[in-house]
């Protein structure tokens, strides 16, 4: 009887180790350019994954002024127009682990592990990593980077912004 339990347990554990896991990770590098204007405000930035048919939308990051009194910073999220249409307006509360403060000019990297809600259980297919930036008394810019999921090999997509975004790069590693 003990052998039967050990054999069953060993077979069950062996099955766990033979199941393929998608341990891929995604790194999104975003450059926010230094803009020389009299009244500079840090941009609000949204980063999300979207399928071509917009049926799958997963938020990766939303940077906004969340510490403003009476949550006043939320009212300006609508200026991230594309993100707002596909994701933002349908949310009562932005997801924990997605929101963050606005960032100063410079290079910033977002690391997205396979266990992050944006990648966990993501169906196989073609997606875009979309980065949108909007600045008070400034402009708005959107960059799209193609991404195939799951990662069979390391892949990189890059784009260059013209005003509110600098160089943006998405790197997927299996």
PDB file of C-alpha atoms in Angstrom:
ATOM      1  CA  UNK A   1       0.000   0.000   0.000  1.00  0.00           C
ATOM      2  CA  UNK A   2       2.829   2.432   0.833  1.00  0.00           C
ATOM      3  CA  UNK A   3       4.491   1.722  -2.523  1.00  0.00           C
ATOM      4  CA  UNK A   4       1.275   2.575  -4.330  1.00  0.00           C
ATOM      5  CA  UNK A   5       1.035   5.957  -2.588  1.00  0.00           C
ATOM      6  CA  UNK A   6       4.713   6.703  -3.306  1.00  0.00           C
ATOM      7  CA  UNK A   7       4.323   5.689  -6.957  1.00  0.00           C
ATOM      8  CA  UNK A   8       1.197   7.814  -7.355  1.00  0.00           C
ATOM      9  CA  UNK A   9       2.883  10.793  -5.706  1.00  0.00           C
ATOM     10  CA  UNK A  10       6.027  10.385  -7.836  1.00  0.00           C
ATOM     11  CA  UNK A  11       3.961  10.210 -11.026  1.00  0.00           C
ATOM     12  CA  UNK A  12       1.955  13.269 -10.025  1.00  0.00           C
ATOM     13  CA  UNK A  13       5.108  15.266  -9.272  1.00  0.00           C
ATOM     14  CA  UNK A  14       6.750  14.123 -12.507  1.00  0.00           C
ATOM     15  CA  UNK A  15       3.718  15.425 -14.392  1.00  0.00           C
ATOM     16  CA  UNK A  16       4.175  18.843 -12.811  1.00  0.00           C
ATOM     17  CA  UNK A  17       7.713  19.082 -14.095  1.00  0.00           C
ATOM     18  CA  UNK A  18       6.867  18.010 -17.657  1.00  0.00           C
ATOM     19  CA  UNK A  19       4.138  20.589 -18.185  1.00  0.00           C
ATOM     20  CA  UNK A  20       5.572  23.345 -20.380  1.00  0.00           C
ATOM     21  CA  UNK A  21       5.684  26.690 -18.617  1.00  0.00           C
ATOM     22  CA  UNK A  22       5.726  30.084 -20.311  1.00  0.00           C
ATOM     23  CA  UNK A  23       8.428  31.669 -18.198  1.00  0.00           C
ATOM     24  CA  UNK A  24       8.914  34.507 -20.636  1.00  0.00           C
ATOM     25  CA  UNK A  25       9.413  38.016 -19.430  1.00  0.00           C
ATOM     26  CA  UNK A  26       8.920  41.382 -21.045  1.00  0.00           C
ATOM     27  CA  UNK A  27      11.003  44.507 -20.527  1.00  0.00           C
ATOM     28  CA  UNK A  28       9.682  47.824 -21.784  1.00  0.00           C
ATOM     29  CA  UNK A  29      12.215  50.660 -21.904  1.00  0.00           C
ATOM     30  CA  UNK A  30      10.720  54.136 -22.180  1.00  0.00           C
ATOM     31  CA  UNK A  31      12.644  57.327 -22.723  1.00  0.00           C
ATOM     32  CA  UNK A  32      10.913  60.530 -21.678  1.00  0.00           C
ATOM     33  CA  UNK A  33      12.713  63.396 -23.417  1.00  0.00           C
ATOM     34  CA  UNK A  34      13.698  66.585 -21.662  1.00  0.00           C
ATOM     35  CA  UNK A  35      11.493  69.271 -23.141  1.00  0.00           C
ATOM     36  CA  UNK A  36      12.584  72.868 -22.726  1.00  0.00           C
ATOM     37  CA  UNK A  37       9.393  74.869 -22.130  1.00  0.00           C
ATOM     38  CA  UNK A  38       8.454  77.552 -19.617  1.00  0.00           C
ATOM     39  CA  UNK A  39       5.915  75.367 -17.796  1.00  0.00           C
ATOM     40  CA  UNK A  40       6.901  71.707 -17.882  1.00  0.00           C
ATOM     41  CA  UNK A  41       4.675  69.008 -16.406  1.00  0.00           C
ATOM     42  CA  UNK A  42       5.674  65.371 -16.199  1.00  0.00           C
ATOM     43  CA  UNK A  43       3.634  63.279 -18.643  1.00  0.00           C
ATOM     44  CA  UNK A  44       0.974  60.752 -17.770  1.00  0.00           C
ATOM     45  CA  UNK A  45       1.985  57.458 -19.404  1.00  0.00           C
ATOM     46  CA  UNK A  46       0.010  54.279 -20.088  1.00  0.00           C
ATOM     47  CA  UNK A  47       1.564  51.016 -21.280  1.00  0.00           C
ATOM     48  CA  UNK A  48      -0.618  48.092 -22.286  1.00  0.00           C
ATOM     49  CA  UNK A  49      -0.841  44.944 -24.409  1.00  0.00           C
ATOM     50  CA  UNK A  50      -3.546  44.747 -27.023  1.00  0.00           C
ATOM     51  CA  UNK A  51      -4.512  42.092 -29.555  1.00  0.00           C
ATOM     52  CA  UNK A  52      -5.183  43.165 -33.139  1.00  0.00           C
ATOM     53  CA  UNK A  53      -8.935  42.767 -32.625  1.00  0.00           C
ATOM     54  CA  UNK A  54      -8.812  44.666 -29.292  1.00  0.00           C
ATOM     55  CA  UNK A  55     -10.464  41.695 -27.590  1.00  0.00           C
ATOM     56  CA  UNK A  56      -7.499  41.223 -25.285  1.00  0.00           C
ATOM     57  CA  UNK A  57      -6.294  44.301 -23.446  1.00  0.00           C
ATOM     58  CA  UNK A  58      -3.918  43.998 -20.502  1.00  0.00           C
ATOM     59  CA  UNK A  59      -2.564  46.986 -18.583  1.00  0.00           C
ATOM     60  CA  UNK A  60       1.159  46.946 -17.825  1.00  0.00           C
ATOM     61  CA  UNK A  61       1.634  50.393 -16.270  1.00  0.00           C
ATOM     62  CA  UNK A  62      -0.177  53.673 -15.753  1.00  0.00           C
ATOM     63  CA  UNK A  63       1.902  56.584 -14.471  1.00  0.00           C
ATOM     64  CA  UNK A  64      -0.118  59.516 -13.200  1.00  0.00           C
ATOM     65  CA  UNK A  65      -0.268  62.023 -10.356  1.00  0.00           C
ATOM     66  CA  UNK A  66      -2.074  59.687  -7.955  1.00  0.00           C
ATOM     67  CA  UNK A  67      -1.104  61.607  -4.814  1.00  0.00           C
ATOM     68  CA  UNK A  68      -3.137  64.696  -5.657  1.00  0.00           C
ATOM     69  CA  UNK A  69      -5.744  65.651  -3.027  1.00  0.00           C
ATOM     70  CA  UNK A  70      -9.224  64.184  -3.539  1.00  0.00           C
ATOM     71  CA  UNK A  71      -7.824  61.922  -6.306  1.00  0.00           C
ATOM     72  CA  UNK A  72      -7.858  64.885  -8.683  1.00  0.00           C
ATOM     73  CA  UNK A  73      -5.085  63.266 -10.748  1.00  0.00           C
ATOM     74  CA  UNK A  74      -7.536  60.622 -11.974  1.00  0.00           C
ATOM     75  CA  UNK A  75      -9.616  63.150 -13.872  1.00  0.00           C
ATOM     76  CA  UNK A  76      -6.677  63.793 -16.225  1.00  0.00           C
ATOM     77  CA  UNK A  77      -6.322  60.101 -17.142  1.00  0.00           C
ATOM     78  CA  UNK A  78      -8.862  60.766 -19.911  1.00  0.00           C
ATOM     79  CA  UNK A  79      -6.088  62.659 -21.715  1.00  0.00           C
ATOM     80  CA  UNK A  80      -4.498  59.264 -22.384  1.00  0.00           C
ATOM     81  CA  UNK A  81      -7.231  58.954 -25.032  1.00  0.00           C
ATOM     82  CA  UNK A  82      -6.457  55.597 -26.614  1.00  0.00           C
ATOM     83  CA  UNK A  83      -5.788  53.844 -23.319  1.00  0.00           C
ATOM     84  CA  UNK A  84      -8.877  55.465 -21.801  1.00  0.00           C
ATOM     85  CA  UNK A  85     -11.119  54.132 -24.603  1.00  0.00           C
ATOM     86  CA  UNK A  86      -9.891  50.541 -24.481  1.00  0.00           C
ATOM     87  CA  UNK A  87      -9.215  50.115 -20.764  1.00  0.00           C
ATOM     88  CA  UNK A  88      -9.327  53.099 -18.418  1.00  0.00           C
ATOM     89  CA  UNK A  89     -12.974  54.116 -18.566  1.00  0.00           C
ATOM     90  CA  UNK A  90     -14.086  50.589 -17.702  1.00  0.00           C
ATOM     91  CA  UNK A  91     -12.184  50.536 -14.408  1.00  0.00           C
ATOM     92  CA  UNK A  92     -13.497  51.760 -11.082  1.00  0.00           C
ATOM     93  CA  UNK A  93     -10.071  51.385  -9.479  1.00  0.00           C
ATOM     94  CA  UNK A  94      -6.802  50.969 -11.317  1.00  0.00           C
ATOM     95  CA  UNK A  95      -5.210  47.627 -10.587  1.00  0.00           C
ATOM     96  CA  UNK A  96      -2.642  47.322  -7.836  1.00  0.00           C
ATOM     97  CA  UNK A  97       0.835  46.866  -9.207  1.00  0.00           C
ATOM     98  CA  UNK A  98      -0.004  48.788 -12.390  1.00  0.00           C
ATOM     99  CA  UNK A  99      -0.203  52.374 -11.193  1.00  0.00           C
ATOM    100  CA  UNK A 100       2.760  54.506 -10.344  1.00  0.00           C
ATOM    101  CA  UNK A 101       3.879  58.097 -10.065  1.00  0.00           C
ATOM    102  CA  UNK A 102       4.726  60.240 -13.056  1.00  0.00           C
ATOM    103  CA  UNK A 103       8.375  59.987 -14.029  1.00  0.00           C
ATOM    104  CA  UNK A 104      11.005  62.635 -14.700  1.00  0.00           C
ATOM    105  CA  UNK A 105      12.747  62.973 -18.046  1.00  0.00           C
ATOM    106  CA  UNK A 106      15.140  60.092 -18.633  1.00  0.00           C
ATOM    107  CA  UNK A 107      15.131  56.367 -19.337  1.00  0.00           C
ATOM    108  CA  UNK A 108      12.827  54.053 -17.396  1.00  0.00           C
ATOM    109  CA  UNK A 109      12.422  50.276 -17.589  1.00  0.00           C
ATOM    110  CA  UNK A 110       9.340  48.274 -16.693  1.00  0.00           C
ATOM    111  CA  UNK A 111      10.010  44.583 -16.003  1.00  0.00           C
ATOM    112  CA  UNK A 112       7.013  42.313 -16.575  1.00  0.00           C
ATOM    113  CA  UNK A 113       7.372  38.750 -15.286  1.00  0.00           C
ATOM    114  CA  UNK A 114       5.380  35.838 -16.712  1.00  0.00           C
ATOM    115  CA  UNK A 115       3.315  35.835 -13.502  1.00  0.00           C
ATOM    116  CA  UNK A 116       2.252  39.492 -13.934  1.00  0.00           C
ATOM    117  CA  UNK A 117      -1.490  39.778 -14.710  1.00  0.00           C
ATOM    118  CA  UNK A 118      -0.659  41.217 -18.143  1.00  0.00           C
ATOM    119  CA  UNK A 119       1.121  38.017 -19.230  1.00  0.00           C
ATOM    120  CA  UNK A 120      -0.440  35.324 -17.045  1.00  0.00           C
ATOM    121  CA  UNK A 121      -2.838  33.211 -19.120  1.00  0.00           C
ATOM    122  CA  UNK A 122      -2.288  35.389 -22.188  1.00  0.00           C
ATOM    123  CA  UNK A 123      -3.572  33.463 -25.221  1.00  0.00           C
ATOM    124  CA  UNK A 124      -1.090  32.795 -28.022  1.00  0.00           C
ATOM    125  CA  UNK A 125      -1.198  35.344 -30.810  1.00  0.00           C
ATOM    126  CA  UNK A 126      -0.032  38.635 -32.227  1.00  0.00           C
ATOM    127  CA  UNK A 127      -0.131  41.651 -29.917  1.00  0.00           C
ATOM    128  CA  UNK A 128       1.106  45.195 -29.683  1.00  0.00           C
ATOM    129  CA  UNK A 129       2.796  46.822 -26.729  1.00  0.00           C
ATOM    130  CA  UNK A 130       1.313  50.305 -26.814  1.00  0.00           C
ATOM    131  CA  UNK A 131       2.911  53.264 -25.035  1.00  0.00           C
ATOM    132  CA  UNK A 132       0.934  56.494 -24.798  1.00  0.00           C
ATOM    133  CA  UNK A 133       2.098  59.729 -23.194  1.00  0.00           C
ATOM    134  CA  UNK A 134       0.160  62.925 -22.578  1.00  0.00           C
ATOM    135  CA  UNK A 135       1.380  66.077 -20.885  1.00  0.00           C
ATOM    136  CA  UNK A 136      -0.545  69.015 -19.448  1.00  0.00           C
ATOM    137  CA  UNK A 137       0.124  72.091 -21.585  1.00  0.00           C
ATOM    138  CA  UNK A 138       1.946  69.738 -23.925  1.00  0.00           C
ATOM    139  CA  UNK A 139       1.213  67.134 -26.525  1.00  0.00           C
ATOM    140  CA  UNK A 140       0.190  63.513 -26.776  1.00  0.00           C
ATOM    141  CA  UNK A 141       1.979  60.658 -28.509  1.00  0.00           C
ATOM    142  CA  UNK A 142       1.362  56.952 -29.069  1.00  0.00           C
ATOM    143  CA  UNK A 143       3.888  54.297 -30.132  1.00  0.00           C
ATOM    144  CA  UNK A 144       3.042  50.692 -31.068  1.00  0.00           C
ATOM    145  CA  UNK A 145       5.481  47.798 -30.892  1.00  0.00           C
ATOM    146  CA  UNK A 146       4.578  44.360 -32.352  1.00  0.00           C
ATOM    147  CA  UNK A 147       4.872  41.312 -30.088  1.00  0.00           C
ATOM    148  CA  UNK A 148       4.245  37.604 -30.744  1.00  0.00           C
ATOM    149  CA  UNK A 149       3.205  35.530 -27.720  1.00  0.00           C
ATOM    150  CA  UNK A 150       4.384  33.109 -26.422  1.00  0.00           C
ATOM    151  CA  UNK A 151       8.056  33.817 -26.941  1.00  0.00           C
ATOM    152  CA  UNK A 152       9.810  31.103 -28.944  1.00  0.00           C
ATOM    153  CA  UNK A 153      13.036  33.110 -28.974  1.00  0.00           C
ATOM    154  CA  UNK A 154      14.236  36.487 -27.790  1.00  0.00           C
ATOM    155  CA  UNK A 155      12.656  39.335 -29.725  1.00  0.00           C
ATOM    156  CA  UNK A 156      12.962  43.115 -29.676  1.00  0.00           C
ATOM    157  CA  UNK A 157      10.779  45.827 -31.162  1.00  0.00           C
ATOM    158  CA  UNK A 158      11.742  49.493 -31.153  1.00  0.00           C
ATOM    159  CA  UNK A 159      10.172  52.832 -32.051  1.00  0.00           C
ATOM    160  CA  UNK A 160      11.269  56.438 -31.875  1.00  0.00           C
ATOM    161  CA  UNK A 161       8.947  59.130 -30.632  1.00  0.00           C
ATOM    162  CA  UNK A 162       8.900  62.657 -32.012  1.00  0.00           C
ATOM    163  CA  UNK A 163       7.673  64.798 -29.131  1.00  0.00           C
ATOM    164  CA  UNK A 164       6.414  63.361 -25.820  1.00  0.00           C
ATOM    165  CA  UNK A 165       8.252  60.027 -26.110  1.00  0.00           C
ATOM    166  CA  UNK A 166      11.851  59.322 -27.014  1.00  0.00           C
ATOM    167  CA  UNK A 167      13.189  55.869 -27.813  1.00  0.00           C
ATOM    168  CA  UNK A 168      10.903  53.008 -26.732  1.00  0.00           C
ATOM    169  CA  UNK A 169      11.965  49.363 -26.813  1.00  0.00           C
ATOM    170  CA  UNK A 170      10.145  46.148 -25.892  1.00  0.00           C
ATOM    171  CA  UNK A 171      12.264  43.034 -25.317  1.00  0.00           C
ATOM    172  CA  UNK A 172      10.657  39.636 -24.908  1.00  0.00           C
ATOM    173  CA  UNK A 173      12.779  36.782 -23.558  1.00  0.00           C
ATOM    174  CA  UNK A 174      11.654  33.153 -23.388  1.00  0.00           C
TER     175      UNK A 174
END
